[in-house]
Amino acid sequence: MTHPTDPRPDGLSRRALLRQAANGFALLPFADLIGRQSTGGAQVRHHAPRARSVIFLYMDGAPSCQDLFDYKPRLVREDGQKFGLPMEPTQFNNRGNTLGPCAKFAQHGESGQWISDLLPHTARMADKLTFVRSMYADFSEHTNANYFLHTGHGLQGRPSMGAWIGYGLGTEAEDLPAFCVLNGGLVPPGGVDNFHSGFLPAHSQGSLFAMRGDAVANIKPRESDRRQRSKLALAQSLDQLAMAHDGADPALEAAVRNQELAFRMQTAVPDLLEIQGETPATLEMYGLNSDYEQTRTYGRQCLLARRLVERGVRFIELTCADTGGDRWDQHSGLKHKIARNCKMVDQPIAALLYDLEARGLLDETIVLFGGEFGRTPFAQGRDGRDHNPFGFTMWMAGGGFRPGVSYGATDEYGYKAVEKPMSVHDLHATILWQLGIDHERFTYRFGGRDLRLTDVYGDVIPELLA
Amino acid sequence: MTRPRVLALWGVFVCLPLASASRAQADAPAAAPQPRAAQESGEMAQRREHWAWQPLAAVEPPAAGHPVDAFVADALRARGLEAAPAAAPHTQLRRLWFDLVGLPPSPAAVERFLADPSESAWLREVDALLASPHFGERWGRHWLDLMRYCETLGHEFDYELPNAWRYRDYVIRALNADVPYDQFVREHIAGDLMDPPRRDAEGRNESVQATASWWFPEQTHSPVDAMQHQADRIDNQIDVFGKAFLGMTIACARCHDHKFDAIPTRDYYSLFGYVQSSRYVQAPIQPVAPNAAPYRRALALQRDLAAAWRAGPAEAAAPAAAPDASPGRGFALRPEDVRIADADEAERGWYLTGDAFGDAPWAEPFCPDPTAEKPRLVSLPGRFWVSAAAGPRREGTLATRSFPLEHRYVHVRTAGDHSRLKLIVDGLHVVRDPIYGSLHRNIDRPDAHWVTFDIEMWRGRTAFLQAIDQREPDLGDPRHNRGRYPDKTWIAVQVVCTSPHRQPPTTADGPAVLELDRARSTPQLDAALTAFAAAADALPVSPTVPAMADGSGIDSYVYLRGSHKNPGQAAPRAFLSAVAAKAAPAAQSSSGRLQLADAVLSPGDPLPARVLVNRVWHHLFGRGIVKSVDNFGALGDAPTHPALLDWLARDFRDHDWSLKHVVRRVVTSDAYRRTSGVQAASQPSDPTNALVHRQNVRPLEAEIVRDALLSISGSLDPQLYGRSIEQPREAITDARGKPGHHDPLDGKGRRSVYLAVRRNFMNEMMLAFDQPTPFATVGRRNTSNVPAQALALANAPLVHELCRRFADRVLAHSDDPTERLQWAYKLAFGRLPRAAELARLLPFVEAPGDEREVWFDALHALINTTEFRFRR
């Protein structure tokens, strides 16, 4: 397929462009595909977008792909035997024998994708999924890898991809932030900086929605609506008097507008969270009646993600709930701990995909599933797997990705990506592309450099795209 | 060329006195000037033509009067622009207070100045505020932004950087004392090496405290590749060094020559060596001068005690054998053992921090704690460095030179109590499990014994050994992260060697520790013990700060494409090649940071003065003469007033690098005092106000919003300094590394500069108002406008609580509504309400209802106006 691109103005070298354009990207009028109006942000549009929202199902701790998606007969066959490939140093350097998968695999759907029986609900959606089976990361330690996956850089302080996307595209939601993080309870290693705006304007940062208590900091008025309105009306009338006296200023006017948005959010956020209007079938489908508390929490997050997409929010990230182990970080007790993680996310995720499609939203929403790296095909101790940045699986659905295909492969053990290895920067570049953004031209000047989400790396992977 | 093996493997060349003959290069002076011009393309030379590298121009103001106004008027005239009129006196005063001390003007100051807004009254206000201790708090916070100040290391467990807050206090003190900026910068780069250091009235070492600023990069506890971790840390350190002091983005040259500036990648690695040759310590700030009488007295009495014991009857101590009956060391190194450091060669290979170890190794029996209930005498075979030389109260760190881990084992002969040995590999000071735990050893045996490190995992790397006798925990300390070690600890070290043998060199055991039984002791021994106890007890226990300490001089290599696995050409330590000033070579046993600081601050380097005066301008106008305050390079902005910039920089240097002088220069100008209102005539031709035809409207920073609320509600505790204020428990997310201590919602009324800065637990309200996250130099904060700010001012519990106190304060002031409103306006806005405002407010506050509630609503409305949140 071909992608429409904006031609570079004739006669301008790349360097000249860099010097000229303060922010490095072309500002074009933004008319959305489906007629929604986007406001704020940089209004970047390098080509026609295929998607307008992203839901990132972030699997904190790094799921073991050998037990979920990456079926390797040799791994089954050689369970307990000496590992057949040279082993790289690992986090804990306690490298044991080959460890076979703790679940059974089968092919699912017309596409015949391999998925293990730990994820029976997800398996039913096999034909919707685009598997990348050859991901690799640059870091094997959680925090660096988390920053890397979120910001394209292994150190703290860079903007998260949600911040980049919200900043670049602006928001379609009048009364909500462009980047929302639905926090299931586990803030990943590295903290909220995984969702930070870094050097981008502060309004780009992820707004955390807690699943308990007040969802948004200070969202709850501490007085009656009438009282608050009269108070704010007084403040605004005093503002008008002061500006009439001292002169107006764009910064002051923007502050007044923000006060109005904040006021609207006080209504919009509770409205978002009020899910009792959903049908009982929907609540059931998402797992809100599950006997497992973590499934109920994650189901609520998935349902809220759909509601945020409906409201025009750009980027929604879901963190996991605490299943009593250590995230997806199964250094030991793999079999029973991974089963709990799967029970938490499997049904809600399948429901989310089904629901988005039923509402016609899946086409324009990228759903991304994955963790910061993979796990070793050899054992750590008796029954755990250590960190493995050399090869792992992520999947996408919707948003113009090719459904029902697999891209790339790891070796016979699921250890290292050997066929079409795909980097985190490639992932970012491809997601940006689907949103109408050319990652190489989407820059922000900070500290004297034009910085990008993809640093100086990354390629769009056309084979993943429909 | 053939490189030494160590280099080929790891890209680091260690200048080691005991290294093998293949290290002939090491004998060259560390920073010998290289014929760089020959290696460079003409482009680098061309880039040096960029304005920022040029010497400060010798310019004179183009007209009489205030020099700043002469330069500004000149630029306006050239563009046919009209300067805006002066702002109203109350606006000027409020601006001055916020800009100089970060607080709203006091009602007394408002009354004083509105009654007499004369030129001399203005100068009086300026001088009073420059003399206020709050000046250091306000401008100190600006400086902390440059140093990415924080108190934890981030990452998974957010380990504390013990005593980081003392650095914050150091900055505030230094700015209040108007320490000359060149001294201030020299202290930041090499305060640990300054001889003599600057001391405060109580004799505490101020200079060393500045070096804490090197230790604010994030660090993790288990990097799989420690060398990569070190390279990333040093990258951050160079980045901050370059931007903060020089306004140069040096770190852009990590992987390749700088894309736009005259900074070859070799320059980056020349600076890399300075940092790589330096180490982390907790430095005592109250060292007793080595020749000070009380300290020498304690050392002498320790020796007297040994003599008294030796002279006494044998039965004074239980064991029959005298501990020094068999002189000698009890061991011999084997041919394969490589001696790294030896107390018998005290003059080389050892690095001491603090004075605990005395000035020489110790050969006599010694008493680690003469005040103990049952004092013990320790006798070790041969000479040892002993941290209890002057008794238990002095603390310190002893370290070896850096050495390559050529053999599998490192053996250390040591003794001690509640102290520790650390093997620091590739500069990784966060020594703990799961990967590095075996490199930390607790030393809890008082007899001489060998401790063996198996370094198989780190063969070929570079390391040094630290022996630590300190109360404060180490970085990521496995046992004491939140607490402290016991007070009376000690450590002794005799010899360090590497060896292919797992078995340490042979040792003849012997009795070592004697209980001094006072009931059976002699009067002489008793007296000696009592005298020593008194002398040792009289020595102060010194607080410590995170600091730099010198290590072996190490020159790095250019890492090709930024990868430490890919070493290229050698890059001897040197300052930026584009700057005329060159750093003198340093001794091989030193990092050379002091020489680096000299080069940075020499007359041949125009950058520090220019960068600093531009920062002052930025803080006083909201926009620098060079808008990109941290980047004076080709991608930065050009100066709008180059002559003014250079004139200010020269004026700054000519006035002893006085920050207060520059601030005073600027705020006494007409330019500073103009209105911020948009001027219809000038706006079209100067829409961004680049030519400073008026002042700028700016939002108050996060800290100032909170401080202003504390101030107007009468809640401000003006106390200076001290441990940081933590957030209330309910504000902390439940995550790893959360603080163990909490303070009340109002933070005890302390100014925001004293709020703890924990990487993984940043204060949400501060972040919402654009306090930067601490990762890099931020000379120009974001100024965002987000709903979170409005939500905080509308609904945050802290804001409500302080507004209630504000209301109570106003109600108590008078019974008359107009007088109350006048008082409220004076507190919040530094002026009296105008008639139209009273006409809106009086009906509001006189509406029926509970008086306290009504007034709370009215005053809360004032806090939610833009007039409160912005400085005009």
CSV table of N, CA and C in Angstrom, one decimal, chain B residues 723-817:
chain,number,residue,atom,x,y,z
B,723,ARG,N,15.7,19.5,57.8
B,723,ARG,CA,15.2,18.4,57.1
B,723,ARG,C,14.0,18.7,56.3
B,724,SER,N,13.8,18.0,55.3
B,724,SER,CA,12.6,18.3,54.4
B,724,SER,C,11.3,17.9,55.0
B,725,ILE,N,10.3,18.6,54.6
B,725,ILE,CA,8.9,18.3,55.0
B,725,ILE,C,8.3,17.3,54.1
B,726,GLU,N,7.8,16.2,54.6
B,726,GLU,CA,7.2,15.2,53.8
B,726,GLU,C,5.7,15.5,53.6
B,727,GLN,N,5.2,14.8,52.6
B,727,GLN,CA,3.8,14.9,52.3
B,727,GLN,C,2.9,14.2,53.3
B,728,PRO,N,1.7,14.6,53.5
B,728,PRO,CA,0.8,13.8,54.4
B,728,PRO,C,0.5,12.4,53.8
B,729,ARG,N,0.2,11.5,54.7
B,729,ARG,CA,0.1,10.1,54.3
B,729,ARG,C,-0.8,9.9,53.2
B,730,GLU,N,-2.0,10.6,53.2
B,730,GLU,CA,-3.0,10.4,52.2
B,730,GLU,C,-2.6,10.9,50.8
B,731,ALA,N,-1.5,11.6,50.8
B,731,ALA,CA,-1.1,12.1,49.5
B,731,ALA,C,-0.1,11.2,48.8
B,732,ILE,N,0.3,10.1,49.5
B,732,ILE,CA,1.3,9.2,49.0
B,732,ILE,C,0.7,8.0,48.3
B,733,THR,N,1.0,7.7,47.1
B,733,THR,CA,0.6,6.5,46.4
B,733,THR,C,1.3,5.3,47.1
B,734,ASP,N,0.5,4.2,47.2
B,734,ASP,CA,1.1,3.1,47.8
B,734,ASP,C,2.0,2.4,46.8
B,735,ALA,N,3.3,2.6,46.9
B,735,ALA,CA,4.3,2.0,46.0
B,735,ALA,C,5.6,1.9,46.7
B,736,ARG,N,6.5,1.1,46.1
B,736,ARG,CA,7.8,0.8,46.7
B,736,ARG,C,8.6,2.1,47.0
B,737,GLY,N,9.3,2.1,48.1
B,737,GLY,CA,10.1,3.2,48.5
B,737,GLY,C,9.4,4.4,49.0
B,738,LYS,N,8.1,4.2,49.4
B,738,LYS,CA,7.4,5.4,49.9
B,738,LYS,C,8.0,5.8,51.3
B,739,PRO,N,7.9,7.1,51.5
B,739,PRO,CA,8.6,7.7,52.7
B,739,PRO,C,8.0,7.1,54.0
B,740,GLY,N,8.8,7.0,55.0
B,740,GLY,CA,8.4,6.4,56.2
B,740,GLY,C,7.9,7.4,57.2
B,741,HIS,N,7.9,8.7,56.8
B,741,HIS,CA,7.6,9.8,57.7
B,741,HIS,C,6.6,10.7,57.0
B,742,HIS,N,5.7,11.3,57.8
B,742,HIS,CA,4.7,12.2,57.2
B,742,HIS,C,4.5,13.5,58.0
B,743,ASP,N,4.2,14.5,57.3
B,743,ASP,CA,3.9,15.8,57.9
B,743,ASP,C,2.5,16.3,57.7
B,744,PRO,N,2.0,17.2,58.4
B,744,PRO,CA,0.6,17.6,58.2
B,744,PRO,C,0.4,18.3,56.9
B,745,LEU,N,-0.9,18.4,56.6
B,745,LEU,CA,-1.3,19.0,55.3
B,745,LEU,C,-0.7,20.3,55.0
B,746,ASP,N,-0.6,21.2,56.0
B,746,ASP,CA,0.0,22.5,55.7
B,746,ASP,C,1.5,22.5,55.7
B,747,GLY,N,2.1,21.3,55.8
B,747,GLY,CA,3.6,21.2,55.8
B,747,GLY,C,4.2,22.1,56.9
B,748,LYS,N,3.5,22.2,58.1
B,748,LYS,CA,3.9,23.0,59.2
B,748,LYS,C,4.2,24.4,58.8
B,749,GLY,N,3.6,24.9,57.7
B,749,GLY,CA,3.7,26.3,57.3
B,749,GLY,C,5.1,26.6,56.7
B,750,ARG,N,5.9,25.6,56.5
B,750,ARG,CA,7.2,25.9,56.0
B,750,ARG,C,7.2,26.2,54.5
B,751,ARG,N,8.1,27.0,54.0
B,751,ARG,CA,8.1,27.4,52.6
B,751,ARG,C,8.4,26.2,51.7
B,752,SER,N,7.9,26.3,50.5
B,752,SER,CA,7.9,25.1,49.6
B,752,SER,C,9.2,24.6,49.3
B,753,VAL,N,10.2,25.5,49.4
B,753,VAL,CA,11.6,25.0,49.0
B,753,VAL,C,12.0,23.9,50.0
B,754,TYR,N,11.4,23.8,51.1
B,754,TYR,CA,11.7,22.8,52.1
B,754,TYR,C,10.9,21.5,51.9
B,755,LEU,N,10.0,21.5,51.0
B,755,LEU,CA,9.2,20.2,50.8
B,755,LEU,C,10.2,19.2,50.2
B,756,ALA,N,10.0,18.0,50.6
B,756,ALA,CA,10.8,16.9,50.1
B,756,ALA,C,10.6,16.7,48.6
B,757,VAL,N,11.7,16.4,47.9
B,757,VAL,CA,11.6,16.1,46.5
B,757,VAL,C,12.0,14.7,46.3
B,758,ARG,N,11.0,13.8,46.3
B,758,ARG,CA,11.3,12.4,46.1
B,758,ARG,C,10.8,12.0,44.7
B,759,ARG,N,11.8,11.4,43.9
B,759,ARG,CA,11.5,11.2,42.5
B,759,ARG,C,10.2,10.4,42.3
B,760,ASN,N,10.0,9.4,43.0
B,760,ASN,CA,8.8,8.5,42.7
B,760,ASN,C,7.6,9.0,43.5
B,761,PHE,N,7.7,10.0,44.3
B,761,PHE,CA,6.6,10.6,45.0
B,761,PHE,C,6.5,12.1,45.0
B,762,MET,N,6.5,12.6,43.8
B,762,MET,CA,6.5,14.0,43.6
B,762,MET,C,5.2,14.6,44.1
B,763,ASN,N,5.2,15.8,44.5
B,763,ASN,CA,4.0,16.5,45.1
B,763,ASN,C,3.1,16.9,43.9
B,764,GLU,N,1.9,16.3,43.9
B,764,GLU,CA,1.0,16.5,42.7
B,764,GLU,C,0.7,17.9,42.5
B,765,MET,N,0.4,18.7,43.6
B,765,MET,CA,0.1,20.1,43.4
B,765,MET,C,1.3,20.8,42.8
B,766,MET,N,2.5,20.5,43.3
B,766,MET,CA,3.6,21.2,42.7
B,766,MET,C,3.8,20.9,41.2
B,767,LEU,N,3.6,19.6,40.9
B,767,LEU,CA,3.7,19.2,39.5
B,767,LEU,C,2.6,19.9,38.6
B,768,ALA,N,1.4,20.0,39.2
B,768,ALA,CA,0.4,20.6,38.4
B,768,ALA,C,0.7,22.1,38.0
B,769,PHE,N,1.5,22.7,38.9
B,769,PHE,CA,1.9,24.1,38.7
B,769,PHE,C,3.3,24.1,38.1
B,770,ASP,N,3.7,23.0,37.5
B,770,ASP,CA,4.9,23.0,36.6
B,770,ASP,C,6.2,23.0,37.4
B,771,GLN,N,6.2,22.5,38.6
B,771,GLN,CA,7.6,22.3,39.2
B,771,GLN,C,8.2,21.2,38.4
B,772,PRO,N,9.4,21.4,37.9
B,772,PRO,CA,10.0,20.4,37.0
B,772,PRO,C,10.3,19.1,37.7
B,773,THR,N,10.2,18.0,37.0
B,773,THR,CA,10.7,16.7,37.6
B,773,THR,C,12.2,16.7,37.5
B,774,PRO,N,12.9,16.2,38.5
B,774,PRO,CA,14.3,16.4,38.6
B,774,PRO,C,15.0,15.4,37.7
B,775,PHE,N,15.3,15.7,36.5
B,775,PHE,CA,16.1,14.8,35.6
B,775,PHE,C,17.2,15.6,34.8
B,776,ALA,N,17.0,16.8,34.6
B,776,ALA,CA,18.0,17.6,33.8
B,776,ALA,C,17.9,19.1,34.2
B,777,THR,N,18.8,19.8,33.8
B,777,THR,CA,18.8,21.3,34.0
B,777,THR,C,17.6,21.9,33.5
B,778,VAL,N,16.8,22.7,34.3
B,778,VAL,CA,15.7,23.4,33.8
B,778,VAL,C,15.8,24.9,34.2
B,779,GLY,N,16.4,25.6,33.3
B,779,GLY,CA,16.5,27.1,33.6
B,779,GLY,C,15.3,27.9,33.3
B,780,ARG,N,14.4,27.3,32.4
B,780,ARG,CA,13.2,27.9,32.1
B,780,ARG,C,12.1,26.9,32.3
B,781,ARG,N,11.3,27.1,33.3
B,781,ARG,CA,10.2,26.2,33.5
B,781,ARG,C,9.1,26.2,32.5
B,782,ASN,N,8.4,25.1,32.4
B,782,ASN,CA,7.1,25.2,31.6
B,782,ASN,C,6.2,26.1,32.3
B,783,THR,N,5.4,26.8,31.6
B,783,THR,CA,4.4,27.6,32.2
B,783,THR,C,3.1,27.1,31.5
B,784,SER,N,2.5,26.1,32.1
B,784,SER,CA,1.3,25.6,31.5
B,784,SER,C,0.1,26.1,32.2
B,785,ASN,N,-1.0,25.9,31.5
B,785,ASN,CA,-2.3,26.3,32.0
B,785,ASN,C,-3.2,25.0,31.9
B,786,VAL,N,-3.3,24.3,33.0
B,786,VAL,CA,-4.0,23.0,32.9
B,786,VAL,C,-5.2,23.0,33.9
B,787,PRO,N,-6.2,22.3,33.6
B,787,PRO,CA,-7.3,22.2,34.5
B,787,PRO,C,-6.9,21.8,35.9
B,788,ALA,N,-5.9,20.9,36.0
B,788,ALA,CA,-5.5,20.5,37.3
B,788,ALA,C,-5.2,21.7,38.2
B,789,GLN,N,-4.6,22.7,37.6
B,789,GLN,CA,-4.3,23.9,38.5
B,789,GLN,C,-5.6,24.5,39.0
B,790,ALA,N,-6.6,24.7,38.1
B,790,ALA,CA,-7.8,25.3,38.5
B,790,ALA,C,-8.5,24.4,39.5
B,791,LEU,N,-8.5,23.1,39.3
B,791,LEU,CA,-9.1,22.1,40.2
B,791,LEU,C,-8.4,22.2,41.6
B,792,ALA,N,-7.1,22.4,41.6
B,792,ALA,CA,-6.4,22.5,42.9
B,792,ALA,C,-6.9,23.7,43.6
B,793,LEU,N,-6.9,24.8,42.9
B,793,LEU,CA,-7.3,26.1,43.6
B,793,LEU,C,-8.8,26.1,44.0
B,794,ALA,N,-9.6,25.3,43.3
B,794,ALA,CA,-11.0,25.3,43.6
B,794,ALA,C,-11.3,24.3,44.7
B,795,ASN,N,-10.6,23.1,44.7
B,795,ASN,CA,-11.0,22.0,45.5
B,795,ASN,C,-10.0,21.4,46.5
B,796,ALA,N,-8.7,21.7,46.3
B,796,ALA,CA,-7.7,21.0,47.1
B,796,ALA,C,-7.9,21.3,48.6
B,797,PRO,N,-7.8,20.3,49.4
B,797,PRO,CA,-8.0,20.4,50.8
B,797,PRO,C,-7.1,21.5,51.4
B,798,LEU,N,-5.8,21.5,50.9
B,798,LEU,CA,-4.9,22.5,51.4
B,798,LEU,C,-5.4,23.9,51.2
B,799,VAL,N,-5.9,24.2,50.0
B,799,VAL,CA,-6.3,25.5,49.6
B,799,VAL,C,-7.5,25.9,50.5
B,800,HIS,N,-8.4,24.9,50.7
B,800,HIS,CA,-9.6,25.3,51.5
B,800,HIS,C,-9.2,25.6,52.9
B,801,GLU,N,-8.2,24.8,53.5
B,801,GLU,CA,-7.8,25.0,54.8
B,801,GLU,C,-7.2,26.4,55.0
B,802,LEU,N,-6.3,26.7,54.0
B,802,LEU,CA,-5.6,28.0,54.1
B,802,LEU,C,-6.6,29.2,53.9
B,803,CYS,N,-7.6,29.0,53.0
B,803,CYS,CA,-8.5,30.0,52.8
B,803,CYS,C,-9.4,30.3,54.0
B,804,ARG,N,-9.7,29.2,54.7
B,804,ARG,CA,-10.4,29.4,56.0
B,804,ARG,C,-9.6,30.2,57.0
B,805,ARG,N,-8.3,29.9,57.1
B,805,ARG,CA,-7.5,30.7,58.0
B,805,ARG,C,-7.4,32.2,57.5
B,806,PHE,N,-7.4,32.3,56.2
B,806,PHE,CA,-7.4,33.7,55.6
B,806,PHE,C,-8.7,34.4,56.0
B,807,ALA,N,-9.8,33.7,55.9
B,807,ALA,CA,-11.1,34.3,56.3
B,807,ALA,C,-11.1,34.7,57.7
B,808,ASP,N,-10.6,33.8,58.6
B,808,ASP,CA,-10.6,34.1,60.0
B,808,ASP,C,-9.7,35.3,60.3
B,809,ARG,N,-8.6,35.4,59.6
B,809,ARG,CA,-7.7,36.5,59.8
B,809,ARG,C,-8.4,37.8,59.4
B,810,VAL,N,-9.1,37.8,58.3
B,810,VAL,CA,-9.8,39.0,57.8
B,810,VAL,C,-10.9,39.4,58.8
B,811,LEU,N,-11.7,38.4,59.2
B,811,LEU,CA,-12.8,38.6,60.1
B,811,LEU,C,-12.3,39.3,61.4
B,812,ALA,N,-11.1,38.8,61.9
B,812,ALA,CA,-10.6,39.3,63.2
B,812,ALA,C,-10.1,40.7,63.0
B,813,HIS,N,-9.8,41.1,61.8
B,813,HIS,CA,-9.2,42.4,61.6
B,813,HIS,C,-10.1,43.6,61.9
B,814,SER,N,-11.4,43.5,61.6
B,814,SER,CA,-12.3,44.6,61.8
B,814,SER,C,-13.7,44.1,61.7
B,815,ASP,N,-14.7,44.9,62.2
B,815,ASP,CA,-16.1,44.5,62.0
B,815,ASP,C,-16.7,45.1,60.8
B,816,ASP,N,-15.9,46.0,60.2
B,816,ASP,CA,-16.5,46.7,59.0
B,816,ASP,C,-16.1,46.0,57.7
B,817,PRO,N,-17.1,45.7,56.9
B,817,PRO,CA,-16.9,44.9,55.7
B,817,PRO,C,-15.9,45.6,54.8
